[in-house]
Amino acid sequence: TATLAPEEFRNVEAGVKWDASDALAFTLAAYRLERFNTRASDPVTGNVVLTGKTRAKGIEASLVGQLAPHLQVSLGYALQDGEVLAATTAAPAGRRLAQLPRHQLSAWARYNVSRKLGLGLGMLHQSSQFATISNAVRLPAFTRLDAALFYDVTPRFTVQLNVENLTDADYFPAAHTDNNMSTGKPLNAKLSVRMKF
């Protein structure tokens, strides 16, 4: 009957926000999340198993806005850690939580070349992480580069080209079990057209 009992959560979070200017904001937050009667995927079968009590904690920082008249930025960083606190048949106390990279970093910049043309460049980095609560398999760290081109044909008609994974890097962003990992998309592009009415 324990599998039918609801999960319980206890969250504690504190943060600050600083508006460096009318167009640029910095935020910093620290958190601790405790879960009771938690569930996870079995490392072999993928079925749901009970993992007792777990705790995740970390800090997150971001800088969003305009650094210059033609330059918009969005920067984010997270430092996090998590572990199983109570032993169960699924995992002993002390095991690291699955798919929780210690470091995550994202950066995006858009430069407006003119009123009509804008260029974007972004980066996503994630440190290595355990695939499951077995802590037997690690998903390797990866860095992905993306780019974009924005063009306003008219005030109501915009064309946008997004290119993801510029370096065609092989990476594994997530896993279902210790032997079933999701692969990231290879080099790809998407063209979008937007109209305002």
XYZ file of C-alpha atoms in Angstrom:
197
model
C 0.000 0.000 0.000
C 2.994 2.342 0.323
C 3.044 2.698 -3.460
C -0.464 4.144 -3.281
C 0.382 6.737 -0.635
C 0.938 10.248 -2.005
C 4.343 11.849 -2.275
C 4.902 14.686 0.162
C 7.084 17.715 -0.447
C 8.708 20.276 1.822
C 10.262 23.221 -0.035
C 12.390 26.015 1.364
C 13.570 28.760 -0.985
C 15.042 32.232 -0.613
C 16.093 34.658 -3.293
C 17.015 38.188 -4.247
C 16.417 40.237 -7.370
C 18.371 43.290 -8.414
C 17.333 45.533 -11.295
C 20.702 46.817 -12.465
C 18.823 49.096 -14.863
C 15.360 49.417 -16.391
C 16.380 46.801 -18.958
C 18.707 44.434 -17.020
C 17.813 42.197 -14.059
C 19.876 39.825 -11.888
C 18.327 37.108 -9.718
C 19.855 34.678 -7.224
C 17.989 31.925 -5.379
C 18.872 29.069 -3.012
C 16.563 26.136 -2.379
C 16.136 22.842 -0.553
C 13.495 20.314 -1.593
C 12.706 17.315 0.602
C 10.431 14.561 -0.676
C 8.802 11.740 1.244
C 7.500 8.457 -0.205
C 9.318 9.301 -3.439
C 9.305 7.247 -6.612
C 11.928 6.583 -9.274
C 12.405 4.385 -12.329
C 13.912 0.958 -11.709
C 17.427 0.968 -13.271
C 16.733 -2.268 -15.212
C 13.001 -2.562 -15.869
C 11.971 1.087 -15.854
C 9.066 0.237 -13.540
C 8.279 2.614 -10.705
C 9.986 1.823 -7.383
C 9.874 3.545 -3.998
C 12.969 5.453 -2.901
C 11.826 6.666 0.510
C 13.056 10.120 1.471
C 15.191 12.273 -0.816
C 16.625 15.766 -0.726
C 17.776 18.109 -3.488
C 19.419 21.461 -2.872
C 21.161 24.106 -4.897
C 21.523 27.680 -6.050
C 20.400 29.340 -9.278
C 21.527 32.633 -10.773
C 20.382 34.496 -13.883
C 21.061 37.728 -15.730
C 18.428 38.795 -18.267
C 17.970 41.944 -20.309
C 19.859 44.406 -22.498
C 23.606 44.886 -22.024
C 23.751 47.446 -24.821
C 21.225 49.169 -27.106
C 21.464 46.398 -29.728
C 22.451 43.453 -27.499
C 20.032 41.295 -25.473
C 21.348 38.532 -23.195
C 19.993 35.701 -21.088
C 22.502 33.940 -18.808
C 21.718 31.221 -16.293
C 23.688 28.965 -13.949
C 22.600 26.248 -11.519
C 24.683 24.376 -8.923
C 22.738 21.443 -7.476
C 23.079 18.263 -5.473
C 20.664 15.528 -4.392
C 20.680 12.270 -2.483
C 18.560 9.473 -1.054
C 18.255 10.053 2.704
C 16.546 6.838 3.841
C 17.429 3.309 2.760
C 14.842 1.292 0.846
C 14.927 -1.890 -1.196
C 15.449 0.299 -4.275
C 18.434 2.334 -3.035
C 20.562 2.700 0.099
C 20.916 6.031 1.858
C 23.589 8.193 0.299
C 22.895 7.346 -3.342
C 22.905 10.358 -5.662
C 19.650 11.328 -7.324
C 19.201 10.387 -10.966
C 19.528 12.907 -13.798
C 20.570 15.778 -11.586
C 23.723 17.336 -13.094
C 25.830 19.241 -10.596
C 26.396 22.125 -13.022
C 24.067 23.584 -15.640
C 24.918 26.662 -17.661
C 22.944 28.396 -20.396
C 23.735 31.530 -22.365
C 21.892 33.260 -25.170
C 22.647 36.544 -26.926
C 20.769 38.371 -29.646
C 22.368 41.202 -31.575
C 20.134 43.434 -33.678
C 22.183 44.317 -36.758
C 19.431 46.652 -37.937
C 15.762 47.299 -37.245
C 14.876 44.318 -39.418
C 17.767 41.873 -38.939
C 18.805 40.105 -35.740
C 21.383 37.375 -35.057
C 21.366 34.980 -32.105
C 23.922 32.629 -30.584
C 23.400 30.324 -27.617
C 25.157 27.691 -25.545
C 23.876 24.977 -23.207
C 26.257 23.042 -20.939
C 25.412 20.242 -18.550
C 27.865 18.296 -16.392
C 27.724 14.515 -16.132
C 24.859 12.908 -14.216
C 23.764 9.470 -13.072
C 21.274 7.780 -15.387
C 19.315 6.198 -12.492
C 19.426 5.759 -8.738
C 21.678 2.711 -9.172
C 24.555 5.214 -9.662
C 26.155 2.595 -11.936
C 25.910 4.482 -15.239
C 26.775 8.110 -15.956
C 25.472 10.240 -18.787
C 28.511 12.227 -19.978
C 28.755 15.999 -19.789
C 27.885 17.890 -22.957
C 27.904 21.338 -24.508
C 25.549 22.312 -27.322
C 25.742 25.427 -29.501
C 22.686 26.942 -31.209
C 22.156 29.913 -33.509
C 19.282 31.918 -34.943
C 18.509 34.541 -37.553
C 15.519 36.897 -37.235
C 14.206 39.048 -40.072
C 11.209 41.366 -39.988
C 9.973 41.514 -43.588
C 7.260 43.950 -42.512
C 6.058 45.070 -39.063
C 3.522 42.226 -39.190
C 5.503 39.527 -41.024
C 8.609 37.890 -39.481
C 10.842 35.052 -40.640
C 13.015 33.156 -38.167
C 15.651 30.475 -38.770
C 16.862 28.397 -35.799
C 19.849 26.059 -36.073
C 20.356 23.631 -33.190
C 23.552 21.741 -32.318
C 25.869 23.655 -34.645
C 28.826 21.334 -33.994
C 26.700 18.188 -34.506
C 27.775 16.951 -31.059
C 26.683 13.537 -29.785
C 25.029 13.866 -26.383
C 22.584 12.132 -24.065
C 20.261 14.556 -22.238
C 18.182 11.934 -20.381
C 17.733 8.227 -19.653
C 14.868 5.829 -18.974
C 16.982 3.039 -17.435
C 20.685 2.162 -17.159
C 20.576 0.679 -20.675
C 18.075 2.999 -22.412
C 19.407 6.527 -22.958
C 17.822 9.302 -25.000
C 20.045 10.813 -27.662
C 20.122 14.524 -28.371
C 19.122 15.834 -31.767
C 21.902 16.070 -34.361
C 22.509 19.245 -36.353
C 19.071 20.479 -37.423
C 17.307 23.624 -38.564
C 13.799 24.999 -38.345
C 12.290 27.839 -40.345
C 9.331 29.707 -38.833
C 7.052 32.347 -40.276
C 4.962 34.559 -38.016
C 2.175 36.955 -38.907
C 0.494 39.475 -36.625
C -3.123 40.389 -37.153
